[in-house]
Amino acid sequence: MEKALEISKKLNVECDASFSSGWLHKFKLRRGIAGKIVSGESGDIDCETVDVCIQNQLPDLIKGYEQKDIFNADETGLFYNLLPSKTLDIKSDTCHGGKKS
């Protein structure tokens, strides 16, 4: 809304238009999209799922890499502050986030 007013001023377009986000609100309602807060502890993964992944998928993912080139980026904390606290999601889904370390 503010950007539209800013552009109209730069183009010397005089208008007393007021803008709303009604179209966006209706779009979200039609598509079942809702803003949600990502919760931390509910994002834990069960150990069985991890074990299955390690046994079945991990060997294919790491073949071709030397042991010294494989590391866990989660342990570095590089991505911790980049996680959003809010997201848009389908209303019926639950939001899960990462666990604080």
PDB file of N, CA and C in Angstrom:
ATOM      1  N   MET A   1       0.819  -1.180   0.000  1.00  0.00           N
ATOM      2  CA  MET A   1       0.000   0.000   0.000  1.00  0.00           C
ATOM      3  C   MET A   1       0.871   1.254   0.000  1.00  0.00           C
ATOM      4  N   GLU A   2       1.864   1.274   0.883  1.00  0.00           N
ATOM      5  CA  GLU A   2       2.740   2.436   0.965  1.00  0.00           C
ATOM      6  C   GLU A   2       3.537   2.601  -0.320  1.00  0.00           C
ATOM      7  N   LYS A   3       3.949   1.479  -0.894  1.00  0.00           N
ATOM      8  CA  LYS A   3       4.741   1.531  -2.126  1.00  0.00           C
ATOM      9  C   LYS A   3       3.918   2.124  -3.263  1.00  0.00           C
ATOM     10  N   ALA A   4       2.646   1.791  -3.344  1.00  0.00           N
ATOM     11  CA  ALA A   4       1.781   2.336  -4.393  1.00  0.00           C
ATOM     12  C   ALA A   4       1.654   3.843  -4.247  1.00  0.00           C
ATOM     13  N   LEU A   5       1.514   4.326  -3.028  1.00  0.00           N
ATOM     14  CA  LEU A   5       1.438   5.771  -2.800  1.00  0.00           C
ATOM     15  C   LEU A   5       2.755   6.453  -3.149  1.00  0.00           C
ATOM     16  N   GLU A   6       3.862   5.801  -2.810  1.00  0.00           N
ATOM     17  CA  GLU A   6       5.189   6.349  -3.120  1.00  0.00           C
ATOM     18  C   GLU A   6       5.392   6.471  -4.629  1.00  0.00           C
ATOM     19  N   ILE A   7       5.010   5.450  -5.367  1.00  0.00           N
ATOM     20  CA  ILE A   7       5.156   5.471  -6.830  1.00  0.00           C
ATOM     21  C   ILE A   7       4.257   6.530  -7.441  1.00  0.00           C
ATOM     22  N   SER A   8       3.042   6.656  -6.938  1.00  0.00           N
ATOM     23  CA  SER A   8       2.136   7.675  -7.492  1.00  0.00           C
ATOM     24  C   SER A   8       2.685   9.077  -7.257  1.00  0.00           C
ATOM     25  N   LYS A   9       3.348   9.304  -6.136  1.00  0.00           N
ATOM     26  CA  LYS A   9       3.964  10.610  -5.877  1.00  0.00           C
ATOM     27  C   LYS A   9       5.128  10.859  -6.826  1.00  0.00           C
ATOM     28  N   LYS A  10       5.962   9.827  -7.061  1.00  0.00           N
ATOM     29  CA  LYS A  10       7.109   9.974  -7.962  1.00  0.00           C
ATOM     30  C   LYS A  10       6.662  10.257  -9.390  1.00  0.00           C
ATOM     31  N   LEU A  11       5.526   9.703  -9.781  1.00  0.00           N
ATOM     32  CA  LEU A  11       5.008   9.906 -11.135  1.00  0.00           C
ATOM     33  C   LEU A  11       4.128  11.151 -11.227  1.00  0.00           C
ATOM     34  N   ASN A  12       4.044  11.891 -10.136  1.00  0.00           N
ATOM     35  CA  ASN A  12       3.210  13.092 -10.080  1.00  0.00           C
ATOM     36  C   ASN A  12       1.750  12.801 -10.424  1.00  0.00           C
ATOM     37  N   VAL A  13       1.276  11.691  -9.965  1.00  0.00           N
ATOM     38  CA  VAL A  13      -0.121  11.323 -10.168  1.00  0.00           C
ATOM     39  C   VAL A  13      -0.877  11.698  -8.898  1.00  0.00           C
ATOM     40  N   GLU A  14      -1.817  12.606  -9.066  1.00  0.00           N
ATOM     41  CA  GLU A  14      -2.600  13.009  -7.904  1.00  0.00           C
ATOM     42  C   GLU A  14      -3.821  12.103  -7.783  1.00  0.00           C
ATOM     43  N   CYS A  15      -3.906  11.449  -6.667  1.00  0.00           N
ATOM     44  CA  CYS A  15      -5.075  10.612  -6.423  1.00  0.00           C
ATOM     45  C   CYS A  15      -5.297  10.515  -4.928  1.00  0.00           C
ATOM     46  N   ASP A  16      -6.533  10.440  -4.568  1.00  0.00           N
ATOM     47  CA  ASP A  16      -6.889  10.280  -3.166  1.00  0.00           C
ATOM     48  C   ASP A  16      -7.309   8.837  -2.905  1.00  0.00           C
ATOM     49  N   ALA A  17      -6.675   7.937  -3.622  1.00  0.00           N
ATOM     50  CA  ALA A  17      -7.046   6.527  -3.515  1.00  0.00           C
ATOM     51  C   ALA A  17      -6.572   5.960  -2.183  1.00  0.00           C
ATOM     52  N   SER A  18      -7.366   5.106  -1.660  1.00  0.00           N
ATOM     53  CA  SER A  18      -6.944   4.365  -0.471  1.00  0.00           C
ATOM     54  C   SER A  18      -6.874   2.895  -0.876  1.00  0.00           C
ATOM     55  N   PHE A  19      -5.837   2.254  -0.446  1.00  0.00           N
ATOM     56  CA  PHE A  19      -5.600   0.875  -0.842  1.00  0.00           C
ATOM     57  C   PHE A  19      -5.866  -0.042   0.339  1.00  0.00           C
ATOM     58  N   SER A  20      -6.304  -1.238   0.043  1.00  0.00           N
ATOM     59  CA  SER A  20      -6.551  -2.203   1.112  1.00  0.00           C
ATOM     60  C   SER A  20      -5.920  -3.536   0.737  1.00  0.00           C
ATOM     61  N   SER A  21      -5.832  -4.396   1.708  1.00  0.00           N
ATOM     62  CA  SER A  21      -5.302  -5.740   1.457  1.00  0.00           C
ATOM     63  C   SER A  21      -6.443  -6.753   1.393  1.00  0.00           C
ATOM     64  N   GLY A  22      -7.626  -6.291   1.031  1.00  0.00           N
ATOM     65  CA  GLY A  22      -8.793  -7.165   0.958  1.00  0.00           C
ATOM     66  C   GLY A  22      -8.624  -8.312  -0.013  1.00  0.00           C
ATOM     67  N   TRP A  23      -8.016  -8.040  -1.166  1.00  0.00           N
ATOM     68  CA  TRP A  23      -7.822  -9.099  -2.165  1.00  0.00           C
ATOM     69  C   TRP A  23      -6.919 -10.192  -1.612  1.00  0.00           C
ATOM     70  N   LEU A  24      -5.884  -9.790  -0.859  1.00  0.00           N
ATOM     71  CA  LEU A  24      -4.967 -10.772  -0.291  1.00  0.00           C
ATOM     72  C   LEU A  24      -5.667 -11.599   0.786  1.00  0.00           C
ATOM     73  N   HIS A  25      -6.442 -10.948   1.603  1.00  0.00           N
ATOM     74  CA  HIS A  25      -7.197 -11.641   2.648  1.00  0.00           C
ATOM     75  C   HIS A  25      -8.155 -12.664   2.033  1.00  0.00           C
ATOM     76  N   LYS A  26      -8.871 -12.266   0.990  1.00  0.00           N
ATOM     77  CA  LYS A  26      -9.811 -13.183   0.332  1.00  0.00           C
ATOM     78  C   LYS A  26      -9.082 -14.334  -0.357  1.00  0.00           C
ATOM     79  N   PHE A  27      -7.918 -14.047  -0.951  1.00  0.00           N
ATOM     80  CA  PHE A  27      -7.114 -15.088  -1.589  1.00  0.00           C
ATOM     81  C   PHE A  27      -6.707 -16.140  -0.559  1.00  0.00           C
ATOM     82  N   LYS A  28      -6.242 -15.680   0.610  1.00  0.00           N
ATOM     83  CA  LYS A  28      -5.843 -16.608   1.663  1.00  0.00           C
ATOM     84  C   LYS A  28      -7.024 -17.445   2.141  1.00  0.00           C
ATOM     85  N   LEU A  29      -8.188 -16.829   2.267  1.00  0.00           N
ATOM     86  CA  LEU A  29      -9.377 -17.578   2.684  1.00  0.00           C
ATOM     87  C   LEU A  29      -9.758 -18.641   1.665  1.00  0.00           C
ATOM     88  N   ARG A  30      -9.735 -18.283   0.369  1.00  0.00           N
ATOM     89  CA  ARG A  30     -10.097 -19.243  -0.679  1.00  0.00           C
ATOM     90  C   ARG A  30      -9.137 -20.417  -0.728  1.00  0.00           C
ATOM     91  N   ARG A  31      -7.858 -20.157  -0.517  1.00  0.00           N
ATOM     92  CA  ARG A  31      -6.840 -21.198  -0.630  1.00  0.00           C
ATOM     93  C   ARG A  31      -6.568 -21.913   0.692  1.00  0.00           C
ATOM     94  N   GLY A  32      -7.190 -21.451   1.775  1.00  0.00           N
ATOM     95  CA  GLY A  32      -6.966 -22.091   3.078  1.00  0.00           C
ATOM     96  C   GLY A  32      -5.592 -21.805   3.642  1.00  0.00           C
ATOM     97  N   ILE A  33      -5.050 -20.626   3.381  1.00  0.00           N
ATOM     98  CA  ILE A  33      -3.717 -20.254   3.840  1.00  0.00           C
ATOM     99  C   ILE A  33      -3.845 -19.428   5.111  1.00  0.00           C
ATOM    100  N   ALA A  34      -3.020 -19.754   6.099  1.00  0.00           N
ATOM    101  CA  ALA A  34      -3.056 -19.023   7.363  1.00  0.00           C
ATOM    102  C   ALA A  34      -1.637 -18.723   7.816  1.00  0.00           C
ATOM    103  N   GLY A  35      -1.471 -17.617   8.518  1.00  0.00           N
ATOM    104  CA  GLY A  35      -0.184 -17.303   9.122  1.00  0.00           C
ATOM    105  C   GLY A  35      -0.048 -18.085  10.413  1.00  0.00           C
ATOM    106  N   LYS A  36       1.091 -18.729  10.609  1.00  0.00           N
ATOM    107  CA  LYS A  36       1.293 -19.544  11.801  1.00  0.00           C
ATOM    108  C   LYS A  36       2.643 -19.239  12.416  1.00  0.00           C
ATOM    109  N   ILE A  37       2.733 -19.482  13.699  1.00  0.00           N
ATOM    110  CA  ILE A  37       3.996 -19.343  14.410  1.00  0.00           C
ATOM    111  C   ILE A  37       4.642 -20.720  14.470  1.00  0.00           C
ATOM    112  N   VAL A  38       5.911 -20.792  14.104  1.00  0.00           N
ATOM    113  CA  VAL A  38       6.635 -22.055  14.113  1.00  0.00           C
ATOM    114  C   VAL A  38       7.048 -22.345  15.548  1.00  0.00           C
ATOM    115  N   SER A  39       6.615 -23.493  16.066  1.00  0.00           N
ATOM    116  CA  SER A  39       6.961 -23.859  17.438  1.00  0.00           C
ATOM    117  C   SER A  39       8.173 -24.770  17.444  1.00  0.00           C
ATOM    118  N   GLY A  40       9.003 -24.633  18.444  1.00  0.00           N
ATOM    119  CA  GLY A  40      10.285 -25.321  18.483  1.00  0.00           C
ATOM    120  C   GLY A  40      10.236 -26.790  18.806  1.00  0.00           C
ATOM    121  N   GLU A  41       9.832 -27.155  19.990  1.00  0.00           N
ATOM    122  CA  GLU A  41       9.948 -28.540  20.436  1.00  0.00           C
ATOM    123  C   GLU A  41       9.062 -29.502  19.667  1.00  0.00           C
ATOM    124  N   SER A  42       7.960 -29.032  19.092  1.00  0.00           N
ATOM    125  CA  SER A  42       7.105 -29.951  18.339  1.00  0.00           C
ATOM    126  C   SER A  42       7.759 -30.367  17.031  1.00  0.00           C
ATOM    127  N   GLY A  43       8.877 -29.759  16.703  1.00  0.00           N
ATOM    128  CA  GLY A  43       9.582 -30.087  15.478  1.00  0.00           C
ATOM    129  C   GLY A  43      10.535 -31.256  15.619  1.00  0.00           C
ATOM    130  N   ASP A  44      10.597 -31.867  16.802  1.00  0.00           N
ATOM    131  CA  ASP A  44      11.488 -33.000  16.989  1.00  0.00           C
ATOM    132  C   ASP A  44      11.098 -34.142  16.060  1.00  0.00           C
ATOM    133  N   ILE A  45      12.096 -34.844  15.584  1.00  0.00           N
ATOM    134  CA  ILE A  45      11.879 -35.981  14.694  1.00  0.00           C
ATOM    135  C   ILE A  45      12.040 -37.252  15.515  1.00  0.00           C
ATOM    136  N   ASP A  46      11.180 -38.223  15.269  1.00  0.00           N
ATOM    137  CA  ASP A  46      11.319 -39.455  16.038  1.00  0.00           C
ATOM    138  C   ASP A  46      12.543 -40.229  15.563  1.00  0.00           C
ATOM    139  N   CYS A  47      13.155 -40.934  16.485  1.00  0.00           N
ATOM    140  CA  CYS A  47      14.425 -41.625  16.229  1.00  0.00           C
ATOM    141  C   CYS A  47      14.305 -42.721  15.179  1.00  0.00           C
ATOM    142  N   GLU A  48      13.163 -43.366  15.088  1.00  0.00           N
ATOM    143  CA  GLU A  48      12.985 -44.431  14.096  1.00  0.00           C
ATOM    144  C   GLU A  48      13.116 -43.890  12.678  1.00  0.00           C
ATOM    145  N   THR A  49      12.534 -42.726  12.432  1.00  0.00           N
ATOM    146  CA  THR A  49      12.618 -42.108  11.109  1.00  0.00           C
ATOM    147  C   THR A  49      14.061 -41.790  10.759  1.00  0.00           C
ATOM    148  N   VAL A  50      14.801 -41.274  11.725  1.00  0.00           N
ATOM    149  CA  VAL A  50      16.206 -40.939  11.503  1.00  0.00           C
ATOM    150  C   VAL A  50      17.010 -42.200  11.215  1.00  0.00           C
ATOM    151  N   ASP A  51      16.783 -43.260  11.981  1.00  0.00           N
ATOM    152  CA  ASP A  51      17.513 -44.512  11.775  1.00  0.00           C
ATOM    153  C   ASP A  51      17.270 -45.083  10.382  1.00  0.00           C
ATOM    154  N   VAL A  52      16.023 -45.052   9.929  1.00  0.00           N
ATOM    155  CA  VAL A  52      15.690 -45.555   8.592  1.00  0.00           C
ATOM    156  C   VAL A  52      16.411 -44.729   7.529  1.00  0.00           C
ATOM    157  N   CYS A  53      16.426 -43.425   7.702  1.00  0.00           N
ATOM    158  CA  CYS A  53      17.104 -42.544   6.745  1.00  0.00           C
ATOM    159  C   CYS A  53      18.601 -42.819   6.717  1.00  0.00           C
ATOM    160  N   ILE A  54      19.200 -42.991   7.894  1.00  0.00           N
ATOM    161  CA  ILE A  54      20.639 -43.253   7.970  1.00  0.00           C
ATOM    162  C   ILE A  54      20.985 -44.562   7.273  1.00  0.00           C
ATOM    163  N   GLN A  55      20.156 -45.576   7.451  1.00  0.00           N
ATOM    164  CA  GLN A  55      20.437 -46.879   6.857  1.00  0.00           C
ATOM    165  C   GLN A  55      20.166 -46.912   5.354  1.00  0.00           C
ATOM    166  N   ASN A  56      19.090 -46.258   4.906  1.00  0.00           N
ATOM    167  CA  ASN A  56      18.663 -46.399   3.515  1.00  0.00           C
ATOM    168  C   ASN A  56      19.117 -45.276   2.591  1.00  0.00           C
ATOM    169  N   GLN A  57      19.132 -44.037   3.069  1.00  0.00           N
ATOM    170  CA  GLN A  57      19.391 -42.909   2.178  1.00  0.00           C
ATOM    171  C   GLN A  57      20.779 -42.299   2.334  1.00  0.00           C
ATOM    172  N   LEU A  58      21.306 -42.281   3.541  1.00  0.00           N
ATOM    173  CA  LEU A  58      22.581 -41.618   3.784  1.00  0.00           C
ATOM    174  C   LEU A  58      23.739 -42.187   2.967  1.00  0.00           C
ATOM    175  N   PRO A  59      23.888 -43.510   2.855  1.00  0.00           N
ATOM    176  CA  PRO A  59      25.006 -44.034   2.065  1.00  0.00           C
ATOM    177  C   PRO A  59      25.020 -43.520   0.618  1.00  0.00           C
ATOM    178  N   ASP A  60      23.851 -43.410  -0.002  1.00  0.00           N
ATOM    179  CA  ASP A  60      23.790 -42.895  -1.371  1.00  0.00           C
ATOM    180  C   ASP A  60      24.139 -41.411  -1.428  1.00  0.00           C
ATOM    181  N   LEU A  61      23.758 -40.670  -0.398  1.00  0.00           N
ATOM    182  CA  LEU A  61      24.025 -39.231  -0.375  1.00  0.00           C
ATOM    183  C   LEU A  61      25.505 -38.908  -0.199  1.00  0.00           C
ATOM    184  N   ILE A  62      26.221 -39.721   0.587  1.00  0.00           N
ATOM    185  CA  ILE A  62      27.612 -39.380   0.898  1.00  0.00           C
ATOM    186  C   ILE A  62      28.639 -40.097   0.027  1.00  0.00           C
ATOM    187  N   LYS A  63      28.192 -41.026  -0.815  1.00  0.00           N
ATOM    188  CA  LYS A  63      29.181 -41.691  -1.663  1.00  0.00           C
ATOM    189  C   LYS A  63      29.764 -40.668  -2.633  1.00  0.00           C
ATOM    190  N   GLY A  64      31.039 -40.747  -2.845  1.00  0.00           N
ATOM    191  CA  GLY A  64      31.711 -39.777  -3.696  1.00  0.00           C
ATOM    192  C   GLY A  64      32.341 -38.636  -2.910  1.00  0.00           C
ATOM    193  N   TYR A  65      32.060 -38.559  -1.613  1.00  0.00           N
ATOM    194  CA  TYR A  65      32.668 -37.536  -0.754  1.00  0.00           C
ATOM    195  C   TYR A  65      33.666 -38.201   0.184  1.00  0.00           C
ATOM    196  N   GLU A  66      34.740 -37.503   0.484  1.00  0.00           N
ATOM    197  CA  GLU A  66      35.685 -38.012   1.471  1.00  0.00           C
ATOM    198  C   GLU A  66      35.150 -37.713   2.866  1.00  0.00           C
ATOM    199  N   GLN A  67      35.559 -38.521   3.839  1.00  0.00           N
ATOM    200  CA  GLN A  67      35.088 -38.371   5.213  1.00  0.00           C
ATOM    201  C   GLN A  67      35.364 -36.967   5.763  1.00  0.00           C
ATOM    202  N   LYS A  68      36.497 -36.388   5.393  1.00  0.00           N
ATOM    203  CA  LYS A  68      36.868 -35.063   5.907  1.00  0.00           C
ATOM    204  C   LYS A  68      35.965 -33.954   5.365  1.00  0.00           C
ATOM    205  N   ASP A  69      35.235 -34.227   4.274  1.00  0.00           N
ATOM    206  CA  ASP A  69      34.368 -33.223   3.663  1.00  0.00           C
ATOM    207  C   ASP A  69      32.918 -33.312   4.139  1.00  0.00           C
ATOM    208  N   ILE A  70      32.645 -34.216   5.053  1.00  0.00           N
ATOM    209  CA  ILE A  70      31.276 -34.403   5.540  1.00  0.00           C
ATOM    210  C   ILE A  70      31.179 -33.847   6.956  1.00  0.00           C
ATOM    211  N   PHE A  71      30.229 -32.941   7.168  1.00  0.00           N
ATOM    212  CA  PHE A  71      30.020 -32.380   8.501  1.00  0.00           C
ATOM    213  C   PHE A  71      28.549 -32.045   8.685  1.00  0.00           C
ATOM    214  N   ASN A  72      28.169 -31.816   9.900  1.00  0.00           N
ATOM    215  CA  ASN A  72      26.790 -31.490  10.244  1.00  0.00           C
ATOM    216  C   ASN A  72      26.675 -29.978  10.391  1.00  0.00           C
ATOM    217  N   ALA A  73      26.038 -29.318   9.445  1.00  0.00           N
ATOM    218  CA  ALA A  73      25.918 -27.855   9.477  1.00  0.00           C
ATOM    219  C   ALA A  73      25.064 -27.385  10.645  1.00  0.00           C
ATOM    220  N   ASP A  74      24.175 -28.219  11.128  1.00  0.00           N
ATOM    221  CA  ASP A  74      23.328 -27.844  12.257  1.00  0.00           C
ATOM    222  C   ASP A  74      24.172 -27.577  13.502  1.00  0.00           C
ATOM    223  N   GLU A  75      25.229 -28.340  13.673  1.00  0.00           N
ATOM    224  CA  GLU A  75      26.075 -28.179  14.850  1.00  0.00           C
ATOM    225  C   GLU A  75      26.882 -26.886  14.816  1.00  0.00           C
ATOM    226  N   THR A  76      27.058 -26.302  13.652  1.00  0.00           N
ATOM    227  CA  THR A  76      27.823 -25.056  13.568  1.00  0.00           C
ATOM    228  C   THR A  76      27.012 -23.869  14.042  1.00  0.00           C
ATOM    229  N   GLY A  77      25.700 -23.979  14.029  1.00  0.00           N
ATOM    230  CA  GLY A  77      24.842 -22.877  14.439  1.00  0.00           C
ATOM    231  C   GLY A  77      24.720 -21.792  13.389  1.00  0.00           C
ATOM    232  N   LEU A  78      25.219 -22.047  12.191  1.00  0.00           N
ATOM    233  CA  LEU A  78      25.193 -21.029  11.143  1.00  0.00           C
ATOM    234  C   LEU A  78      23.785 -20.656  10.723  1.00  0.00           C
ATOM    235  N   PHE A  79      22.882 -21.607  10.743  1.00  0.00           N
ATOM    236  CA  PHE A  79      21.542 -21.363  10.232  1.00  0.00           C
ATOM    237  C   PHE A  79      20.540 -21.027  11.334  1.00  0.00           C
ATOM    238  N   TYR A  80      20.954 -21.037  12.571  1.00  0.00           N
ATOM    239  CA  TYR A  80      20.023 -20.874  13.682  1.00  0.00           C
ATOM    240  C   TYR A  80      19.276 -19.545  13.619  1.00  0.00           C
ATOM    241  N   ASN A  81      19.981 -18.464  13.376  1.00  0.00           N
ATOM    242  CA  ASN A  81      19.338 -17.150  13.366  1.00  0.00           C
ATOM    243  C   ASN A  81      18.601 -16.856  12.069  1.00  0.00           C
ATOM    244  N   LEU A  82      18.728 -17.694  11.075  1.00  0.00           N
ATOM    245  CA  LEU A  82      18.056 -17.469   9.805  1.00  0.00           C
ATOM    246  C   LEU A  82      16.659 -18.075   9.759  1.00  0.00           C
ATOM    247  N   LEU A  83      16.298 -18.829  10.772  1.00  0.00           N
ATOM    248  CA  LEU A  83      14.991 -19.480  10.766  1.00  0.00           C
ATOM    249  C   LEU A  83      13.887 -18.465  11.023  1.00  0.00           C
ATOM    250  N   PRO A  84      12.833 -18.483  10.219  1.00  0.00           N
ATOM    251  CA  PRO A  84      11.720 -17.562  10.468  1.00  0.00           C
ATOM    252  C   PRO A  84      10.892 -18.044  11.658  1.00  0.00           C
ATOM    253  N   SER A  85      10.309 -17.098  12.376  1.00  0.00           N
ATOM    254  CA  SER A  85       9.452 -17.484  13.495  1.00  0.00           C
ATOM    255  C   SER A  85       8.000 -17.621  13.054  1.00  0.00           C
ATOM    256  N   LYS A  86       7.684 -17.079  11.880  1.00  0.00           N
ATOM    257  CA  LYS A  86       6.320 -17.167  11.354  1.00  0.00           C
ATOM    258  C   LYS A  86       6.375 -17.651   9.911  1.00  0.00           C
ATOM    259  N   THR A  87       5.288 -18.270   9.470  1.00  0.00           N
ATOM    260  CA  THR A  87       5.230 -18.765   8.102  1.00  0.00           C
ATOM    261  C   THR A  87       3.781 -18.804   7.638  1.00  0.00           C
ATOM    262  N   LEU A  88       3.595 -18.932   6.334  1.00  0.00           N
ATOM    263  CA  LEU A  88       2.265 -19.149   5.774  1.00  0.00           C
ATOM    264  C   LEU A  88       2.140 -20.631   5.482  1.00  0.00           C
ATOM    265  N   ASP A  89       1.005 -21.203   5.834  1.00  0.00           N
ATOM    266  CA  ASP A  89       0.828 -22.639   5.692  1.00  0.00           C
ATOM    267  C   ASP A  89      -0.651 -22.935   5.488  1.00  0.00           C
ATOM    268  N   ILE A  90      -0.948 -24.143   5.060  1.00  0.00           N
ATOM    269  CA  ILE A  90      -2.329 -24.583   4.934  1.00  0.00           C
ATOM    270  C   ILE A  90      -2.922 -24.679   6.342  1.00  0.00           C
ATOM    271  N   LYS A  91      -4.142 -24.211   6.519  1.00  0.00           N
ATOM    272  CA  LYS A  91      -4.744 -24.126   7.852  1.00  0.00           C
ATOM    273  C   LYS A  91      -4.744 -25.449   8.605  1.00  0.00           C
ATOM    274  N   SER A  92      -4.948 -26.557   7.913  1.00  0.00           N
ATOM    275  CA  SER A  92      -5.068 -27.845   8.597  1.00  0.00           C
ATOM    276  C   SER A  92      -3.723 -28.429   9.017  1.00  0.00           C
ATOM    277  N   ASP A  93      -2.614 -27.913   8.489  1.00  0.00           N
ATOM    278  CA  ASP A  93      -1.291 -28.431   8.832  1.00  0.00           C
ATOM    279  C   ASP A  93      -0.773 -27.786  10.112  1.00  0.00           C
ATOM    280  N   THR A  94       0.095 -28.512  10.823  1.00  0.00           N
ATOM    281  CA  THR A  94       0.733 -27.943  12.007  1.00  0.00           C
ATOM    282  C   THR A  94       2.148 -27.530  11.653  1.00  0.00           C
ATOM    283  N   CYS A  95       2.638 -26.484  12.297  1.00  0.00           N
ATOM    284  CA  CYS A  95       3.984 -25.976  12.026  1.00  0.00           C
ATOM    285  C   CYS A  95       4.972 -26.569  13.014  1.00  0.00           C
ATOM    286  N   HIS A  96       6.103 -27.020  12.506  1.00  0.00           N
ATOM    287  CA  HIS A  96       7.164 -27.557  13.352  1.00  0.00           C
ATOM    288  C   HIS A  96       8.447 -26.835  13.004  1.00  0.00           C
ATOM    289  N   GLY A  97       9.170 -26.458  14.017  1.00  0.00           N
ATOM    290  CA  GLY A  97      10.433 -25.778  13.793  1.00  0.00           C
ATOM    291  C   GLY A  97      11.577 -26.566  14.372  1.00  0.00           C
ATOM    292  N   GLY A  98      12.744 -26.012  14.259  1.00  0.00           N
ATOM    293  CA  GLY A  98      13.926 -26.659  14.787  1.00  0.00           C
ATOM    294  C   GLY A  98      14.015 -26.532  16.301  1.00  0.00           C
ATOM    295  N   LYS A  99      14.781 -27.394  16.891  1.00  0.00           N
ATOM    296  CA  LYS A  99      14.968 -27.406  18.332  1.00  0.00           C
ATOM    297  C   LYS A  99      16.152 -26.524  18.680  1.00  0.00           C
ATOM    298  N   LYS A 100      16.054 -25.740  19.746  1.00  0.00           N
ATOM    299  CA  LYS A 100      17.178 -24.907  20.180  1.00  0.00           C
ATOM    300  C   LYS A 100      18.271 -25.808  20.718  1.00  0.00           C
ATOM    301  N   SER A 101      19.527 -25.503  20.348  1.00  0.00           N
ATOM    302  CA  SER A 101      20.617 -26.323  20.869  1.00  0.00           C
ATOM    303  C   SER A 101      21.420 -25.551  21.872  1.00  0.00           C
TER     304      SER A 101
END
